[in-house]
Short mmCIF file of C-alpha atoms in Angstrom, two decimals:
data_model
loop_
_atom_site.label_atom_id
_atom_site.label_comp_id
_atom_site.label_asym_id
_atom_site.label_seq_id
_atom_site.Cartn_x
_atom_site.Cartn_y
_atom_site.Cartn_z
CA UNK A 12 0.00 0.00 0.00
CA UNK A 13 2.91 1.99 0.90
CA UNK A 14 4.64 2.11 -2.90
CA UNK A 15 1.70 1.79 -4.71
CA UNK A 16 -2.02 2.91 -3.00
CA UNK A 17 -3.22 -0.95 -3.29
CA UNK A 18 -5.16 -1.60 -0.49
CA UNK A 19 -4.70 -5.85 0.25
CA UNK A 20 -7.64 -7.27 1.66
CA UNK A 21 -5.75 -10.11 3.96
CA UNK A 22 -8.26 -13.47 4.95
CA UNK A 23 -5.88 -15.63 6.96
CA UNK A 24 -6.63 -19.39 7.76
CA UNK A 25 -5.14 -22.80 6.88
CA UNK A 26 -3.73 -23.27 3.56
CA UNK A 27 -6.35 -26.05 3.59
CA UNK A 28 -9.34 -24.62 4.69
CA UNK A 29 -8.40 -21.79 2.14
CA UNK A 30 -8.24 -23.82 -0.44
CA UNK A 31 -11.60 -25.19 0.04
CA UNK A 32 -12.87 -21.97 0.21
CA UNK A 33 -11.14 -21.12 -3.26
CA UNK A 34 -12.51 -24.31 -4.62
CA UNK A 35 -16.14 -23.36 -3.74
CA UNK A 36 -15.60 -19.94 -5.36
CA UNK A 37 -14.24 -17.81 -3.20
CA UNK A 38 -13.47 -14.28 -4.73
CA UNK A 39 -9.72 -14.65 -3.61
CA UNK A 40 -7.10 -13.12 -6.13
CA UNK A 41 -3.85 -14.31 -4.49
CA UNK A 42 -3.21 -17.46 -2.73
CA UNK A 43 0.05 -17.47 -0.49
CA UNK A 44 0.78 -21.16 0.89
CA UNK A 45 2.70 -22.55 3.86
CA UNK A 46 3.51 -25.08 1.42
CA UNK A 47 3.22 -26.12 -2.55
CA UNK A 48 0.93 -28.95 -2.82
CA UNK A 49 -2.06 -27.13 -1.81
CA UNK A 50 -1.31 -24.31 -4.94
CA UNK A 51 -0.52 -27.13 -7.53
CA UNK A 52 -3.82 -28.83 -6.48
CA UNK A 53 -5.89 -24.93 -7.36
CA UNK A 54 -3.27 -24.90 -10.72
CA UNK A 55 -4.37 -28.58 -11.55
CA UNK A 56 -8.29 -28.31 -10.87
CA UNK A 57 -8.17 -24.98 -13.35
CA UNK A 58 -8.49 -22.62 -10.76
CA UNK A 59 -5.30 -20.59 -11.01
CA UNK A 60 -3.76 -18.38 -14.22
CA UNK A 61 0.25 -19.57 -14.12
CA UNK A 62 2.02 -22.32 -12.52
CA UNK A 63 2.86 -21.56 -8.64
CA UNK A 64 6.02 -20.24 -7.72
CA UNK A 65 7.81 -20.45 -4.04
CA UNK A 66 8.16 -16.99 -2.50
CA UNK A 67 9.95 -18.15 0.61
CA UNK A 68 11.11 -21.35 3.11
CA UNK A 69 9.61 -21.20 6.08
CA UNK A 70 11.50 -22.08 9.54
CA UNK A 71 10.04 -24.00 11.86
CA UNK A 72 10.59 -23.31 16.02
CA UNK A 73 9.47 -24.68 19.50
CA UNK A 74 8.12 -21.94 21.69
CA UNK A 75 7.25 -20.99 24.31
CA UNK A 76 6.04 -17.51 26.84
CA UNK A 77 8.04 -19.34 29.92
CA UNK A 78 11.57 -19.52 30.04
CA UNK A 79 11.35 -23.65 30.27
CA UNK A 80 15.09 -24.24 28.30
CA UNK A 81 15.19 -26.30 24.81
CA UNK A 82 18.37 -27.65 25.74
CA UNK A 83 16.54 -31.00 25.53
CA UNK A 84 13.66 -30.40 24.03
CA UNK A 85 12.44 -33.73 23.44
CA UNK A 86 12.66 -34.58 27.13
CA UNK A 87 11.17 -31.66 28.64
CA UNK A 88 8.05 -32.09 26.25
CA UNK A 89 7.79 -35.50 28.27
CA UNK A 90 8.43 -33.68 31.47
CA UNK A 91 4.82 -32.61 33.93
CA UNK A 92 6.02 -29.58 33.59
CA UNK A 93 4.64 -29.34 29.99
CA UNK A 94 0.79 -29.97 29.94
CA UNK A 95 -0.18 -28.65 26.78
CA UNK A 96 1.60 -28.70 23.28
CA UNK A 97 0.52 -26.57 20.18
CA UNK A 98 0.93 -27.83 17.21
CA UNK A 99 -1.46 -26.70 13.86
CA UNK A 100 -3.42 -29.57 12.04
CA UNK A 101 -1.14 -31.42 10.90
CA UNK A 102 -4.15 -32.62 7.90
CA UNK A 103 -4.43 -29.07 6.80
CA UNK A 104 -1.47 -26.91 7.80
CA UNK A 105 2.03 -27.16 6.81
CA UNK A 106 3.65 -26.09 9.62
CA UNK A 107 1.64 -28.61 11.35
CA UNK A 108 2.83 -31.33 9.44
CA UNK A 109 6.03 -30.42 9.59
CA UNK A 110 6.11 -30.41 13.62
CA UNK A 111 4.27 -33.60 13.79
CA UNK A 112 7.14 -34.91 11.90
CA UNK A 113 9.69 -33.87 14.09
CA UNK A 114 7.92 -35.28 17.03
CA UNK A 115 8.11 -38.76 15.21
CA UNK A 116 11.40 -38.44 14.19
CA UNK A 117 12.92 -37.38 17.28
CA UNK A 118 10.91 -40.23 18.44
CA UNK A 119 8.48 -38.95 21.30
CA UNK A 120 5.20 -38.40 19.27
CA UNK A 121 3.79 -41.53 20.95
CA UNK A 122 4.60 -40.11 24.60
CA UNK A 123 3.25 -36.85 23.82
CA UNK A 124 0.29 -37.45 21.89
CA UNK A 125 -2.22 -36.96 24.80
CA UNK A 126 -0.27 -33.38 25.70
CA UNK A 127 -1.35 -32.05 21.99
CA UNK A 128 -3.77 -29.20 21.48
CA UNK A 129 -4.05 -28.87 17.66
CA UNK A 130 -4.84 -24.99 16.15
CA UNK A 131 -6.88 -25.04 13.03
CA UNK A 132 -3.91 -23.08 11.68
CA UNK A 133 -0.72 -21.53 12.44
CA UNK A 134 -2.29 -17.98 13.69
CA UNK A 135 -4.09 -20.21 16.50
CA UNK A 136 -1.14 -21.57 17.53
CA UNK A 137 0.32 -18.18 17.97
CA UNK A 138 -2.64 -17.54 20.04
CA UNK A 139 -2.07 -20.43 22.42
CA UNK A 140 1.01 -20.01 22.75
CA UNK A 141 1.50 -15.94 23.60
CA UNK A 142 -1.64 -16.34 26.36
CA UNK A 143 0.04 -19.15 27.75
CA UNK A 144 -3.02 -21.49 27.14
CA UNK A 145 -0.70 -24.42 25.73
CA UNK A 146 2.71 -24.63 27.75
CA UNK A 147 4.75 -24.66 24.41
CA UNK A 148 4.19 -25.06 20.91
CA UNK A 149 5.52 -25.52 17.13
CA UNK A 150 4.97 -22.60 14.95
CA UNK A 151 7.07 -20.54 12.50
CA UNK A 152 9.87 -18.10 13.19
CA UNK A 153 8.09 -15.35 12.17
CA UNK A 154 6.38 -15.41 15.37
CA UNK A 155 9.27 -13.67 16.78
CA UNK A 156 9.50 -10.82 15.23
CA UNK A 157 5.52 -10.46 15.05
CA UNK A 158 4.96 -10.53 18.49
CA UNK A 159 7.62 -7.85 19.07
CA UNK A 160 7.60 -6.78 22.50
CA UNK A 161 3.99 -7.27 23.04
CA UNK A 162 5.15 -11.00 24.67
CA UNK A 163 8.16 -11.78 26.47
CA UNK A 164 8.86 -15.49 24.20
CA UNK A 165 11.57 -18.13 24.47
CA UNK A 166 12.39 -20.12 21.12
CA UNK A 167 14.99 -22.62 19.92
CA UNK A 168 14.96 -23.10 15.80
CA UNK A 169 14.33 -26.61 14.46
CA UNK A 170 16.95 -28.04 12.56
CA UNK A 171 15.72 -28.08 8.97
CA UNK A 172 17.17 -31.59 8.23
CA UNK A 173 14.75 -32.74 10.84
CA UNK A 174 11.75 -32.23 8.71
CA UNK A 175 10.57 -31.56 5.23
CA UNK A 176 11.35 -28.14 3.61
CA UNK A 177 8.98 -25.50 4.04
CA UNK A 178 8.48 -24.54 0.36
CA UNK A 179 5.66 -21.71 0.57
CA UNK A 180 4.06 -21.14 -2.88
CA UNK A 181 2.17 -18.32 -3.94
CA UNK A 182 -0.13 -18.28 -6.77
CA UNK A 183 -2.72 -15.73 -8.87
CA UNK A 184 -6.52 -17.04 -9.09
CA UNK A 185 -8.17 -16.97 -12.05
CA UNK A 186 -10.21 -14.50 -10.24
CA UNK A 187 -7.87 -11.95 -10.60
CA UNK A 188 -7.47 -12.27 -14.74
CA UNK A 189 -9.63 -8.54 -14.79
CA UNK A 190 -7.73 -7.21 -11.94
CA UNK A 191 -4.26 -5.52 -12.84
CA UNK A 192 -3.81 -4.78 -8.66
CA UNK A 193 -3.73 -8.32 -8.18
CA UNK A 194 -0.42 -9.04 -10.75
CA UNK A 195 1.35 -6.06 -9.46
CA UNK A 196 0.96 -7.53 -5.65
CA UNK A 197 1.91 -10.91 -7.03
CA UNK A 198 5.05 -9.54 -8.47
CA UNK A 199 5.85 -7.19 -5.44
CA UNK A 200 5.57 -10.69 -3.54
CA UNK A 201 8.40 -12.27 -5.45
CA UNK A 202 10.43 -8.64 -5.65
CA UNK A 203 13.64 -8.07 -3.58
CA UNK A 204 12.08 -5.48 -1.71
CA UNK A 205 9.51 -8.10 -0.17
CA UNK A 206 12.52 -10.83 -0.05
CA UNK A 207 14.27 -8.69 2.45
CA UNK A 208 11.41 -8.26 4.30
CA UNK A 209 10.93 -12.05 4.32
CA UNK A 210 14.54 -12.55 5.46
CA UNK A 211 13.76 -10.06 8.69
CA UNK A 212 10.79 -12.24 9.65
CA UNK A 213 13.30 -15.56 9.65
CA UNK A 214 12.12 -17.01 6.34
CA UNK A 215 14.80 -18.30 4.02
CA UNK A 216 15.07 -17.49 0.19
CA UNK A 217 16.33 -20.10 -2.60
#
């Protein structure tokens, strides 16, 4: 809006449920992903105008507003000290899959399975985990820097060999073919200007 008078009408939810929503005609002109699969599926069932791109990689973190220590992660998760763990749906939200496949890998998914509150999408995990209703949770690193000083937070980063990258695709909607606003946010998205601005909020770049 700043460079160019747009005004960008966000709707935020699961890449899933968003999809749905663009698959039952939903007057969306962008769709920004946590992953890829979800914008192929809209580019292969004739709902998008070009082939989706990845704007960024996301990076996934355990969290947490109490100083608990992520020295050991995987033990203090099986510790009574942590009650609650927030993790997105795993069915319909990258990031979600992505910590449920840490959990497995590193082995303690089993043990903590009864300890996990699941968000229907990233943003509720944020929610849960800033008012302290889940103990700790799995979200992206952008948290961080959105929650600026608003919340104290404590945060270790994921190694990314421990899980799937976090290709995040964006693609235009064929509801956008009349709307020249919609291309020029589409190719501010994929700019330099927005890269660095990616790269602030922890997100990697190919």
């Amino acid at each position: 809006k700043q460079k160019t008078g747009i005004i960008i009408e966000p709707v935020i939810g699961s890449s899933g449920k968003l999809v749905a929503q663009i698959s039952n005609g939903a007057p969306f002109d962008v769709f920004l992903s946590a992953d890829m699969r979800f914008p192929e599926t809209l580019f292969k069932t004739g709902f998008a105008l070009k082939k989706p791109v990845v704007y960024a990689t996301g990076s996934l973190i355990i969290c947490s507003s109490q100083n608990i220590g992520f020295n050991n992660w995987e033990r203090t998760l099986m510790t009574a000290r942590v009650k609650k763990i927030a993790i997105a749906n795993p069915a319909i939200a990258p990031y979600g899959k992505a910590a449920q496949d840490v959990l497995q890998r590193k082995g303690v998914l089993d043990n903590v399975k009864n300890k996990i509150v699941y968000g229907e999408s990233i943003s509720q995990v944020n929610t849960y985990i800033t008012t302290g209703v889940a103990d700790i949770g799995f979200t992206t690193q952008a948290l961080i820097k959105d929650a600026g000083s608003k919340t104290q937070l404590y945060y270790q980063i994921i190694d990314p060999k421990a899980y799937a990258p976090i290709l995040q695709g964006i693609i235009l909607l064929k509801h956008a073919a009349n709307n020249p606003n919609a291309e020029k946010f589409y190719q501010y998205i994929l700019s330099p200007a927005a890269k660095k601005i990616f790269m602030e909020y922890g997100y990697r770049l190919q």
